[in-house]
Each structure stands twice: as structure tokens, then as C-alpha cells.
Coordinates of C-alpha atoms in Angstrom, one line a residue:
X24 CA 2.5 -9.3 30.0
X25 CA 4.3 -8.0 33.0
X26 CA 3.3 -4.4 34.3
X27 CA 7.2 -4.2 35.1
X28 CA 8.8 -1.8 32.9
X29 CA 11.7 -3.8 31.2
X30 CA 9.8 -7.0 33.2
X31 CA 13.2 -6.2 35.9
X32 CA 13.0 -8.7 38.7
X33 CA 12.1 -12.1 39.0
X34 CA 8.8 -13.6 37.4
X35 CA 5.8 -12.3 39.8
X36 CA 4.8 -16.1 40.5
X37 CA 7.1 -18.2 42.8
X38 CA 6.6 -21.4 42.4
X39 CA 5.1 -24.3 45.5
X40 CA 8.3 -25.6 45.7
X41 CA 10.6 -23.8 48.1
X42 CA 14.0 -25.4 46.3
X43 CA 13.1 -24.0 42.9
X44 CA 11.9 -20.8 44.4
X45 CA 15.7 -20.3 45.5
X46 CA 16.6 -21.3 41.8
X47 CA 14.9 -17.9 40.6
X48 CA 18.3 -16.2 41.2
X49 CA 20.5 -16.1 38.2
X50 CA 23.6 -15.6 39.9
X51 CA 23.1 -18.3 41.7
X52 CA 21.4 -16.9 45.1
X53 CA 18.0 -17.5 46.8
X54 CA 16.7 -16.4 50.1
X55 CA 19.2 -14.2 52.5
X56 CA 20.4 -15.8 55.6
X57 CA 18.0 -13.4 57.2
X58 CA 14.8 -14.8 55.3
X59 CA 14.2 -11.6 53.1
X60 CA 14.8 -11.2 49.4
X61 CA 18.9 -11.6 48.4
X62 CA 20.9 -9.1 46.9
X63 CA 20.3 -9.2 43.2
X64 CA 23.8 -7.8 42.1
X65 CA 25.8 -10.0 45.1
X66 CA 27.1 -7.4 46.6
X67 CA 26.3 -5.4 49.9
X68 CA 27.3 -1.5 50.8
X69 CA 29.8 -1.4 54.2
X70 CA 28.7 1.6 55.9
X71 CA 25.8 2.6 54.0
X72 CA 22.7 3.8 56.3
X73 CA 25.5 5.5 58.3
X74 CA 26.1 9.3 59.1
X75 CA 26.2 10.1 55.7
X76 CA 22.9 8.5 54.7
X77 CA 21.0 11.8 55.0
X78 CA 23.4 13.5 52.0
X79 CA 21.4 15.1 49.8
X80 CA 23.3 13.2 46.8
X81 CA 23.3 9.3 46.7
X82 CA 26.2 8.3 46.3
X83 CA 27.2 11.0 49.5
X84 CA 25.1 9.4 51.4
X85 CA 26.3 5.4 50.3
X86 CA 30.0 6.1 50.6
X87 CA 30.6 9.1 52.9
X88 CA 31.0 7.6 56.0
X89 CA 33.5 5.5 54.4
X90 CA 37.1 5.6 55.1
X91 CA 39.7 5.4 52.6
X92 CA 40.1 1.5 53.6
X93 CA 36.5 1.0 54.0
X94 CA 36.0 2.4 50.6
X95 CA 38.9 0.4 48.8
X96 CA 37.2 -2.7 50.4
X97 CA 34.4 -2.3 48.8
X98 CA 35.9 -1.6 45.2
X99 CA 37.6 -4.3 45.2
X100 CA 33.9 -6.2 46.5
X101 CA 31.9 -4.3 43.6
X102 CA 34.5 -5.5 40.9
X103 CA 34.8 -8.8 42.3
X104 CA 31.0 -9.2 42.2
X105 CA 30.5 -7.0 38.8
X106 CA 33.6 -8.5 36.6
X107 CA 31.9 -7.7 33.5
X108 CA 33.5 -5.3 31.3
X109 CA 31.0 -5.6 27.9
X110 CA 28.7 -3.3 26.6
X111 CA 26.0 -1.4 28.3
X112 CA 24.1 -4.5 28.9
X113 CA 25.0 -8.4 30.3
X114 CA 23.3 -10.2 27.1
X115 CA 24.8 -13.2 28.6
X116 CA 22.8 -12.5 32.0
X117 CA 19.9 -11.0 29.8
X118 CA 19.5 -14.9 27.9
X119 CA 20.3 -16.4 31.1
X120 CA 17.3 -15.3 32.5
X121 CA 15.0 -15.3 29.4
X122 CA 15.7 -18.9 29.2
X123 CA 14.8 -19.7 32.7
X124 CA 11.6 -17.8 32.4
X125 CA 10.5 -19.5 29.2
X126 CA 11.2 -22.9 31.1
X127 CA 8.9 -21.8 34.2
X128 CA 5.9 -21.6 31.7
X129 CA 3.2 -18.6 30.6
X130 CA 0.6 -17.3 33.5
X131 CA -2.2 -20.3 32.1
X132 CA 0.7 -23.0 33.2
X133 CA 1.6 -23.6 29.5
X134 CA 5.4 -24.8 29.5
X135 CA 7.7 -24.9 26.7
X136 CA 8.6 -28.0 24.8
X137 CA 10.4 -29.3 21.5
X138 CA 8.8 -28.8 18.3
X139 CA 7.9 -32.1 17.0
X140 CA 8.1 -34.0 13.3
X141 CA 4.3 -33.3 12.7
X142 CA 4.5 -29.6 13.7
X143 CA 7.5 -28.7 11.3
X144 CA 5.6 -30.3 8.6
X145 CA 2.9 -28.7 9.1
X146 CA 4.4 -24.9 9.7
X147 CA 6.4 -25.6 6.3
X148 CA 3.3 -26.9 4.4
X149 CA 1.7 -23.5 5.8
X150 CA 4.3 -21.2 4.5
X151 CA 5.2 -23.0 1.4
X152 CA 0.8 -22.6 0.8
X153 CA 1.1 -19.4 1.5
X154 CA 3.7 -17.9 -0.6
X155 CA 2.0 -19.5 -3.3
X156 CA -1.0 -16.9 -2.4
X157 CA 1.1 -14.4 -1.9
X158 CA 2.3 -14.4 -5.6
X159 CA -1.3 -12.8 -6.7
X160 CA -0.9 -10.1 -3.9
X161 CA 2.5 -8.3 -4.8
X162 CA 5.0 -8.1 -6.9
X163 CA 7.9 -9.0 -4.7
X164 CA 8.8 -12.5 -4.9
X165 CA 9.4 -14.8 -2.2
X166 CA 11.6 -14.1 0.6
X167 CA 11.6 -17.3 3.1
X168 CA 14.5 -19.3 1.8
X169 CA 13.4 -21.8 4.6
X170 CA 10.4 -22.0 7.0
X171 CA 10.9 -23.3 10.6
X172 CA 8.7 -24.2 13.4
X173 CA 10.4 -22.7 16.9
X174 CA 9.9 -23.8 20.6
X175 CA 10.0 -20.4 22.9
X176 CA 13.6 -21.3 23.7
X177 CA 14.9 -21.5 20.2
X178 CA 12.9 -17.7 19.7
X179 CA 14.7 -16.3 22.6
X180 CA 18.1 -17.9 21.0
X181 CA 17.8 -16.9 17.0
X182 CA 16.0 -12.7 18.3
X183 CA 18.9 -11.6 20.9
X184 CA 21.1 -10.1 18.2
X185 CA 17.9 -7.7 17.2
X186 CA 16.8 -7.1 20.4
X187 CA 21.0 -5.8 21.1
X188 CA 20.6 -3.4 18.5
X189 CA 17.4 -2.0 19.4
X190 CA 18.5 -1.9 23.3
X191 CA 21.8 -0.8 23.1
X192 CA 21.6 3.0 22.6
X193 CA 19.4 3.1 25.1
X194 CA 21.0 1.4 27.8
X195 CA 24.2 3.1 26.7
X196 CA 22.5 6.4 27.7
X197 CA 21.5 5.0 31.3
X198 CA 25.2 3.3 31.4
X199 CA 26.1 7.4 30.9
X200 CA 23.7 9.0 33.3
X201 CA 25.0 6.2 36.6
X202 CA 28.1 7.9 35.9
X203 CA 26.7 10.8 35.8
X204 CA 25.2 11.3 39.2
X205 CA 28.3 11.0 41.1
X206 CA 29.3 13.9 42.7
X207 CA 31.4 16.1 40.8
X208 CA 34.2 16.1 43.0
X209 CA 34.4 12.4 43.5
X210 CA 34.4 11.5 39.3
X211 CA 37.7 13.1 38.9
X212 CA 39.2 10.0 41.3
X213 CA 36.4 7.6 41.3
X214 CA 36.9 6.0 38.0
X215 CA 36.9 2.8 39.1
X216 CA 33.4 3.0 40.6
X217 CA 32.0 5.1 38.0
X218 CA 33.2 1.6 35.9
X219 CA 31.6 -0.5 38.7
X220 CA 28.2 1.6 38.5
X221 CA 28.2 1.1 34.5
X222 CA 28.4 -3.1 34.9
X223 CA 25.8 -2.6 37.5
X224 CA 23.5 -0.9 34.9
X225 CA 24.7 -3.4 32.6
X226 CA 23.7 -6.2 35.1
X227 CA 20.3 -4.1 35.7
X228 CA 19.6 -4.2 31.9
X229 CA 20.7 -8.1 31.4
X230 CA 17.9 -8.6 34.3
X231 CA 15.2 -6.4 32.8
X232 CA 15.6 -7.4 29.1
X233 CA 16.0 -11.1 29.7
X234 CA 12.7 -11.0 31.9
X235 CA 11.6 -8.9 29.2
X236 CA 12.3 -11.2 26.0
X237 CA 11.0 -14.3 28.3
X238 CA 7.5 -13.5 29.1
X239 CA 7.7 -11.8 25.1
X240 CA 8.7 -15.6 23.8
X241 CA 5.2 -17.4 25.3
X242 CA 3.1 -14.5 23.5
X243 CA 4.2 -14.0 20.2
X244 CA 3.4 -16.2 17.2
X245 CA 6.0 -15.9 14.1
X246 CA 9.5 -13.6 14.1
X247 CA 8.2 -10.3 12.9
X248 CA 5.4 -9.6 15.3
X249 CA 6.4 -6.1 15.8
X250 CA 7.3 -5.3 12.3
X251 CA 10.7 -5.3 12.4
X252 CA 13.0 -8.2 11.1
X253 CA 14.2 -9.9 14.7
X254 CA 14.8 -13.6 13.5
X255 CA 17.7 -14.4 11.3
X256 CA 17.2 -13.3 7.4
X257 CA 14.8 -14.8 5.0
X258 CA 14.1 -17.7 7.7
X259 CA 10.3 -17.7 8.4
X260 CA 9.3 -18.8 11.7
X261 CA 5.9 -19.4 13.7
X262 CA 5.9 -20.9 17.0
X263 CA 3.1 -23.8 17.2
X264 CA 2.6 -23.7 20.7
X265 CA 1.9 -20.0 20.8
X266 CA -0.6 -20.5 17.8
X267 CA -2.3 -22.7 19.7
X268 CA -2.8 -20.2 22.4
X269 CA -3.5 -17.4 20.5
X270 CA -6.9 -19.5 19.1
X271 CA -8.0 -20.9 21.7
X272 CA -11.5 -19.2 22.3
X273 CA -11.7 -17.8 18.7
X274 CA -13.5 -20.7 17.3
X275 CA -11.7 -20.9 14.0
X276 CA -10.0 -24.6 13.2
X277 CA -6.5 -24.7 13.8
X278 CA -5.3 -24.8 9.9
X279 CA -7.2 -21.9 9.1
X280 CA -4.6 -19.5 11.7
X281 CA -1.6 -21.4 11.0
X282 CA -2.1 -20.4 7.7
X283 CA -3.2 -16.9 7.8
X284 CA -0.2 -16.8 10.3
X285 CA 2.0 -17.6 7.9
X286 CA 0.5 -14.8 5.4
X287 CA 2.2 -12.5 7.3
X288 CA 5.0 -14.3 8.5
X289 CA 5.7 -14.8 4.9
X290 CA 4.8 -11.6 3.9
X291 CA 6.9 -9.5 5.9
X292 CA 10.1 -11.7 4.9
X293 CA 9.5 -10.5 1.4
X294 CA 9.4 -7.0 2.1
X295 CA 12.8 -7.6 4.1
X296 CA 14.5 -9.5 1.4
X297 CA 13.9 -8.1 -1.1
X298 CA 13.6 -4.2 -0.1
X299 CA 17.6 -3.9 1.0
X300 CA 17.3 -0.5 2.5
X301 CA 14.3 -1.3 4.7
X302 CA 16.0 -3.0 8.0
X303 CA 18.9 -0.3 8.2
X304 CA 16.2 2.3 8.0
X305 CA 14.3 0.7 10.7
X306 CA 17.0 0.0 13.2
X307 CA 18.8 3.7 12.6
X308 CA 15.1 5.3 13.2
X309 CA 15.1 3.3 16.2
X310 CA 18.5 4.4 17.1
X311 CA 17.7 8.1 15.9
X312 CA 14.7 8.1 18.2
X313 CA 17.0 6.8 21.2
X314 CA 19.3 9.5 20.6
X315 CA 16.7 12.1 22.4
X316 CA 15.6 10.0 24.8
X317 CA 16.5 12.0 28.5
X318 CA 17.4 9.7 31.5
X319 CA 15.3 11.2 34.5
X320 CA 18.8 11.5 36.2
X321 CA 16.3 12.3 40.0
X322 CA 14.6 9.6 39.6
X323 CA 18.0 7.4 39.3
X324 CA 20.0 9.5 42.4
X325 CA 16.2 8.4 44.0
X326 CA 16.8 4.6 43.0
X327 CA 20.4 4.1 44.1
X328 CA 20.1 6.4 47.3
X329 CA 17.8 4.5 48.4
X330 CA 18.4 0.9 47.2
X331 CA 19.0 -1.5 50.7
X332 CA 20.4 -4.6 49.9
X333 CA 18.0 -6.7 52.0
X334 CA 15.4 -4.9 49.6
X335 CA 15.7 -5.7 46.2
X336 CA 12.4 -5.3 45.1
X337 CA 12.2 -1.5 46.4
X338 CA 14.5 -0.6 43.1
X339 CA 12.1 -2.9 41.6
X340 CA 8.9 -0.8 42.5
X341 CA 11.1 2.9 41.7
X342 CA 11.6 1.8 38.2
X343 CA 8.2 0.7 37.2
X344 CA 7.3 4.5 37.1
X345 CA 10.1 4.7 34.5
X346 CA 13.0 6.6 33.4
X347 CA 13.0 7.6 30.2
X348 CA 11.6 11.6 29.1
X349 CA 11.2 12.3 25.4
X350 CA 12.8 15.4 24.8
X351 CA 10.2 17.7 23.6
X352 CA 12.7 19.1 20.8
X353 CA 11.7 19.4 17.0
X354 CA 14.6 16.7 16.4
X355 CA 13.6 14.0 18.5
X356 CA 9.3 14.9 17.7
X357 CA 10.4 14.4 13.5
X358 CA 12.5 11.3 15.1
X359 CA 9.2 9.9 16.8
X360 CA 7.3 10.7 13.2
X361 CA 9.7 8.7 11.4
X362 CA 10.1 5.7 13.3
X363 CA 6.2 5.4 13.9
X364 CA 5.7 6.3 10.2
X365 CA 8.2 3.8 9.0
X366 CA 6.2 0.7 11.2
X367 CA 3.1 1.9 10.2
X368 CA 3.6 1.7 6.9
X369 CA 5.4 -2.0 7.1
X370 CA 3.0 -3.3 9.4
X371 CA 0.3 -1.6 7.0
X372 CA 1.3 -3.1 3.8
X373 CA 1.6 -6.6 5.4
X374 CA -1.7 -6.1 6.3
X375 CA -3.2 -5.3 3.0
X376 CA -1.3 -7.7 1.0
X377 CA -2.3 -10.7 3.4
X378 CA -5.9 -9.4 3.2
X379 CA -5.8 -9.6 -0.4
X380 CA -4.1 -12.8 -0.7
X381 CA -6.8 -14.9 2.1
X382 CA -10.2 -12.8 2.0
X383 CA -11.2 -15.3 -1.3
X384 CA -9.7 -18.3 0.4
X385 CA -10.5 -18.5 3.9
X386 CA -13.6 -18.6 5.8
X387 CA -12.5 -16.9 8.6
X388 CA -9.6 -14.3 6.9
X389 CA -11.6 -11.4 8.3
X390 CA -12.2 -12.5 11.6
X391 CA -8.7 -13.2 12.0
X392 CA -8.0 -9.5 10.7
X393 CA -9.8 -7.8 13.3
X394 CA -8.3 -10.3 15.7
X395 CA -5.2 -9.3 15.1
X396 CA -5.6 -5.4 14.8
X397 CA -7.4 -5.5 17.7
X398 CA -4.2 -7.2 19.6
X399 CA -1.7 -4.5 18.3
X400 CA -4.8 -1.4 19.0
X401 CA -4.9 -2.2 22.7
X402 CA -1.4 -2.5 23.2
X403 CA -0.8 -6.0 23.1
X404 CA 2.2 -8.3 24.2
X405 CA 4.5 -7.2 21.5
X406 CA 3.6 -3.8 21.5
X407 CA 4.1 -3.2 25.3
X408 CA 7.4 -4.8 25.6
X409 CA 9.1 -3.2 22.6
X410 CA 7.8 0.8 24.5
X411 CA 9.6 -0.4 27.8
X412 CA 12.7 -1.5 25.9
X413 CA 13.1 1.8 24.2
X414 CA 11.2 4.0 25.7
X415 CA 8.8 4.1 22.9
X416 CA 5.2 4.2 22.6
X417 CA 3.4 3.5 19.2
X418 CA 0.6 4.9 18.0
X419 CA -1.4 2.1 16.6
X420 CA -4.3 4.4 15.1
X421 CA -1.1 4.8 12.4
X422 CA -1.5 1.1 11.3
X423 CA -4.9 1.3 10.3
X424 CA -4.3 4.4 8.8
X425 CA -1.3 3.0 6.4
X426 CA -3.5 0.0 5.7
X427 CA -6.0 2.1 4.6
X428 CA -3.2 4.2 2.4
X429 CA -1.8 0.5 0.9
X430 CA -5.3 -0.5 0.0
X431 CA -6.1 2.8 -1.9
X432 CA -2.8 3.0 -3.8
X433 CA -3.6 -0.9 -4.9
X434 CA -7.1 0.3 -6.4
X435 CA -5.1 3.2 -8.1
X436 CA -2.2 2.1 -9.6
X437 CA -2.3 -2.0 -9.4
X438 CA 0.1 -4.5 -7.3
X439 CA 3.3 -3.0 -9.3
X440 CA 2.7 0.9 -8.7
X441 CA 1.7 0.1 -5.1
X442 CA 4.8 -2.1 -4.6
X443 CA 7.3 0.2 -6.4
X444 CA 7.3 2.7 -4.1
X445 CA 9.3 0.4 -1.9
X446 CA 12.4 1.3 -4.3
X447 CA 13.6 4.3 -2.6
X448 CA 12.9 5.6 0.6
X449 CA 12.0 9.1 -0.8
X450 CA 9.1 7.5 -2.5
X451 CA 7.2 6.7 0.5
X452 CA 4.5 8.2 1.8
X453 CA 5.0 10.2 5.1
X454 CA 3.3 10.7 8.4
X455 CA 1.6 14.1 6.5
X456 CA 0.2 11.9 3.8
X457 CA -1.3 8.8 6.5
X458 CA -3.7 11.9 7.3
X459 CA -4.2 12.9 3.8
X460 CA -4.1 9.1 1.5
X461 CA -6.0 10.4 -0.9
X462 CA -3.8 13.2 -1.6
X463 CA -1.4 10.9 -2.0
X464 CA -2.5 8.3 -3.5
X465 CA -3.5 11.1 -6.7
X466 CA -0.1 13.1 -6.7
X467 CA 2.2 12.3 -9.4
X468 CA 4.8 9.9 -7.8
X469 CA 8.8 11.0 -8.9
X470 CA 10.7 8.3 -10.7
X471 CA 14.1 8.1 -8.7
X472 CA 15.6 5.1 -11.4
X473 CA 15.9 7.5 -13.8
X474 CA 17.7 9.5 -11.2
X475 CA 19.9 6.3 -9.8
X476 CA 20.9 5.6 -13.3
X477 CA 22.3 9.2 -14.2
X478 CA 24.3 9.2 -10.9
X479 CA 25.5 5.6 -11.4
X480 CA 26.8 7.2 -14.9
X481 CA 28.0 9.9 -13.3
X482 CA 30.1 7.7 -11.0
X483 CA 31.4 5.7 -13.8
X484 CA 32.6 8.6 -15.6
X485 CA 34.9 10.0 -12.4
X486 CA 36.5 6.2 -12.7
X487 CA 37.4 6.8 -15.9
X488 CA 38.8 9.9 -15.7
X489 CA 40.6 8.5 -13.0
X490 CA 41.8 5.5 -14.9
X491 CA 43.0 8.3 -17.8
X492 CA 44.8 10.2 -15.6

């Protein structure tokens, strides 16, 4: 996984050959005529460096020396060069470049290829098996209306549209903050380039993302290895060549973590079918949490004061200490709670129900657990990419803990009572009760259908009195 926060720039291994080294660009570029790196956004900055590049603000010191001609020249550059007028980030750039870095291959020269006939089979044999065991371990009943085997391409393709809601409100904020750095007397005329800077943060984003979701589609195994639903709905999906790699040196055969793969694959598509409230909870905690996230507005004036065209990679280097501050207000720390408690406890219950469902049935079921909690405790692939997308870092201790929780409230009160709490939001346990399970695993649970019904009544009465009147 790249150290680069967002993975912004080009893949940190050019390749022998100088002609694809100049394909790298998205937009088309390579090398500058001069031999060094070429602009990454197309577009260069008449005058910059001059008089005025000792201002105190940026944008002072990029346009000051600029006369009014000078400075309509290069407006009309900038929105030649930036044309695009979407949202806060360039999703076509963004799966431009994701596609090109899944075809340059993973770090151990792995490259992408079609899924063949054999593979399908055997994914859908795997996940068809393994709802099958997953019909002992909890009461919700199967949620994979089809199971599909994915090259890395066709993961980048069918996860975008998640990965735009997730990103979005962030980049939205950053879109804000370019504005926002302009001097104060120049925004009340510049609002053309306060435009330009927001398609150049929405060009920066389509770069970062895309690099981002690239490297993301040679590490990950199935749709949901982050606990939230990114593939399309009720489609479960593993990715053969990435199971291959991920058991290489464990020494288990290659049936045994397909399969135990497709416990969870198959696991979490049950809790997102058939729990209708869950994915809108997710994504809004997400969104919630974004909310509060500050945009260290220095370290941007920094960034694009000092960003030389002939030096791409300088932005490059400023970035990788990041931008986004967590507001240390009570909102956004019950934000953080809620979105970390909400993972923890999918990602927990996944991992108790698949425990369930293989530890009688596979050799190597336990082995494979600690495997995989092991990945997600050090801050694995999935992990890592979804903090520099959002700014967010989990707290994996929380997974165990809510596995533990799961397991105990299984014991108590059997697969139904466990699984019922999944009814109603209300009904869940919180980040309080992860520190106390037993408590809560005791404490009389409130019945909200009761509750439902009467204000479904309720409801119906007010449409009759309607009707009447």
C-alpha cells in the first residue's frame, strides 16, 4: 500500500521502458521538454516566481505581478486546461487512472487478467457452499442473489459509485477551503479563478483517489473488505487472483480460503440485504463524521504557494503530511464513536457468525481467523486507504471487542435474540456497551415492534380522519 496519502501521483515504480514511462500521464503528457517531471494539471503560471513571489499569501505571490492582460491570459489557460465543471472530484480522471494502475500490476509483478470459466465455477460453488453453512449461523436468510468472480478492473468499475459517496463530502470541503484562501479582496472579482482552483482540487482528487482505488483493487479479496457495502447490492464477489495472493505463504490449500472467503463475503451481503436501514446508516455516519473534519487551510496556502510547475512531485511530498484536522468538538468526537461503533459492530458480527458457521468444518477456520484480524489490527490495505480517503482512522481494538460482544449475546439468547437486534438501530449496542458486553449482553433489551406497530396504527388513523373529512 502506498505511504502517499490519497496514493496522489503516479505509481512510485516507473517502468524499464522509457515509452510507457511517458504513458504514466493521464492527460496525456510525459517528460517536460526540459527533462523534468511535466505539469500534472497542463497548465503553467505566467509570471509566477516574479516580484510578487515573496507575498505572504499564495495566491499574492502567483498572480501579483500580473497585469490585467497577463492575468486574463492565464484564465482563459486555467479554464482551457481545467474544462471540468462536475462535482468536487474528476471520477472520470479518478477511474482513468485506477485503471491504468491495476493494468501496470501489484509491487510482486502480479498483473491483472480475465477471470476464467474454471474460476467463476469455482467462486460460485464457494458461495453457493457457503450460504448453505451460513443457514445454521443466523437467522437472516440469504442475501447474494448472484455470486461473481471479478478481475481488479471489473472491482475498480462495479466500487466507484461507493467510493463517490464516501469521498465526496470530503473533497467538497477541500473544493471550499481552495476558494477559501484567496485573498479577500480578490474573491469579490475573481470568481472565475476561485471556479478554476475548485476543478483543480477536483483534478487533484480524481488523481489521488484513482491511484488510491488502484493499488486498493490488487489487495483486496471480495466487495466488503472494509465493512461497508461497495459492490453493487446482493452481488457477492471475490477476486481469484487476489485470493491467490493473499495465501500464498499461509500453507492452507487453496479451497479451504476461497471458501472461508466466501463466509464472509456471503455473510456481510445478508446483513445488507436484509437489514434496510444498515447502508444509509453507514454512509450518513461517514458523511456526519466528514462534516467536522477541518481543512488545515496553512498547509494548503503552503502547497499552492509553493507548487513550481517543473515540480510536480513537491505538492506531492507537502500532501503526504496531510490535511485533514478532526475538530476536537463533542459533535464530531460522538461522530467518530458512531461511525467506528457502527463498523465494529458489522465487521464484528461477520466475524462471529463465519466463526460459527466453519470452526466444525474446516481444518484451518481458525488459522484463517487470526489471519484475517491480524490484517485489519495492523492497519492493513483496506484499512489504510479508506483513513486517507476520509480522513479517518479506525480503531481496530473495536472489532475484537464487538466480536467478543456478538459471541456472548449468541450464548445468551440464541442465533434469533442475537440477530434481532439488527431490527432497529436503537437496539444496538453502543461504543459504552463494547467496554461493558456483559452489561449488555444481561440488560433487558426494549422491544421496538411493539412500538412500530402502535405508530403504524397511529398513522393509519390520521388517513382516515383525513379520508372522513
Amino acid at each position: 500500500m502506498s505511504d502517499t496519502p490519497f496514493g496522489f501521483g503516479l505509481p512510485p515504480e516507473e517502468p524499464e521502458n522509457g515509452d510507457e514511462g511517458k504513458k504514466k500521464d493521464p492527460a496525456g503528457g510525459g517528460q517536460g521538454s526540459g527533462g523534468g517531471p511535466a505539469n500534472p494539471f497542463g497548465f503553467g503560471f505566467p509570471g509566477a516566481g516574479g516580484p510578487g513571489g515573496g507575498a505572504d499569501n499564495p495566491f499574492a505571490a502567483m498572480f501579483g505581478s500580473l497585469n490585467p492582460a497577463d492575468l486574463g491570459a492565464a484564465f482563459q489557460q486555467l479554464g482551457q486546461m481545467l474544462s471540468y465543471e462536475g462535482g468536487p472530484v474528476n471520477w472520470d480522471m479518478a477511474k482513468q487512472i485506477a485503471r491504468q494502475t491495476v493494468s501496470q500490476g501489484t509491487q510482486d509483478g502480479t498483473k491483472d487478467s480475465s477471470v476464467g470459466p474454471a474460476e467463476r465455477a469455482a467462486v460460485e460453488e464457494a458461495v453457493r457452499l457457503a450460504d448453505l453453512w451460513l443457514d445454521d449461523a443466523t437467522s437472516l436468510p440469504s442475501g447474494a442473489g448472484t455470486a461473481v468472480a471479478w478481475s481488479r478492473a471489473e472491482w475498480v468499475e462495479a466500487t466507484l459509485p461507493a467510493w463517490q459517496q464516501l469521498v465526496d463530502p470530503v473533497a467538497e470541503r477541500v473544493g471550499v477551503a481552495m476558494g477559501d484562501v484567496l485573498p479577500e479582496e480578490m474573491q469579490a472579482v475573481a470568481g472565475p479563478l476561485i471556479g478554476m482552483m475548485r476543478s483543480m482540487g477536483g483534478a487533484m482528487f480524481g488523481q489521488q483517489i484513482g491511484q488510491a482505488v488502484g493499488v486498493l483493487a490488487g489487495e483486496v479479496v471480495g466487495s466488503t473488505d472494509i465493512g461497508l457495502p461497495l459492490g453493487p447490492a446482493r452481488k457477492a464477489a471475490l477476486l481469484p487472483l487476489n485470493i491467490e495472493a493473499f495465501g500464498k505463504d499461509l500453507g492452507v490449500p487453496k479451497d479451504e480460503i476461497r471458501l472461508y472467503l466466501a463466509l464472509r463475503e456471503a455473510a456481510h451481503q445478508r446483513l445488507f440485504a436484509h437489514v434496510p436501514w444498515l447502508r444509509s446508516h453507514l454512509f450518513g455516519a461517514v458523511e456526519g463524521y466528514a462534516r467536522g473534519i477541518k481543512v488545515d487551510t496553512s498547509k494548503l496556502e503552503d502547497v499552492v504557494g509553493q507548487f513550481d510547475p517543473a515540480h510536480p512531485e513537491q505538492v506531492q511530498e507537502a500532501l503526504q503530511q496531510g490535511m485533514f484536522q478532526p475538530e476536537e468538538t463533542p459533535e464530531q468526537k460522538a461522530a467518530l464513536a458512531r461511525l467506528e461503533t457502527a463498523l465494529a459492530l458489522v465487521e464484528g458480527w461477520v466475524d462471529a457468525v463465519v466463526h460459527n458457521a466453519a470452526r466444525n468444518r474446516l481444518t484451518s477456520a481458525d488459522a484463517l481467523r487470526e489471519t484475517l484480524r491480524r490484517r485489519r489490527a495492523s492497519g492493513g490495505p483496506a484499512e489504510q486507504t479508506f483513513a486517507t480517503l476520509i480522513g479517518l482512522q479506525l480503531r481496530p481494538r473495536r472489532l475484537r471487542d464487538a466480536s467478543r460482544l456478538w459471541a456472548s449475546l449468541t450464548d445468551a439468547r440464541g442465533v434469533d435474540g442475537r440477530d434481532g437486534l439488527w431490527a432497529h438501530p436503537d437496539m444496538l449496542p453502543t461504543a459504552t456497551d463494547l467496554d461493558d458486553p456483559d452489561g449488555f449482553v444481561h440488560r433487558e433489551q426494549l422491544d421496538f415492534s411493539e412500538l412500530d406497530k402502535m405508530l403504524g396504527e397511529a398513522a393509519e388513523g390520521r388517513d382516515g380522519d383525513d379520508t372522513d373529512s
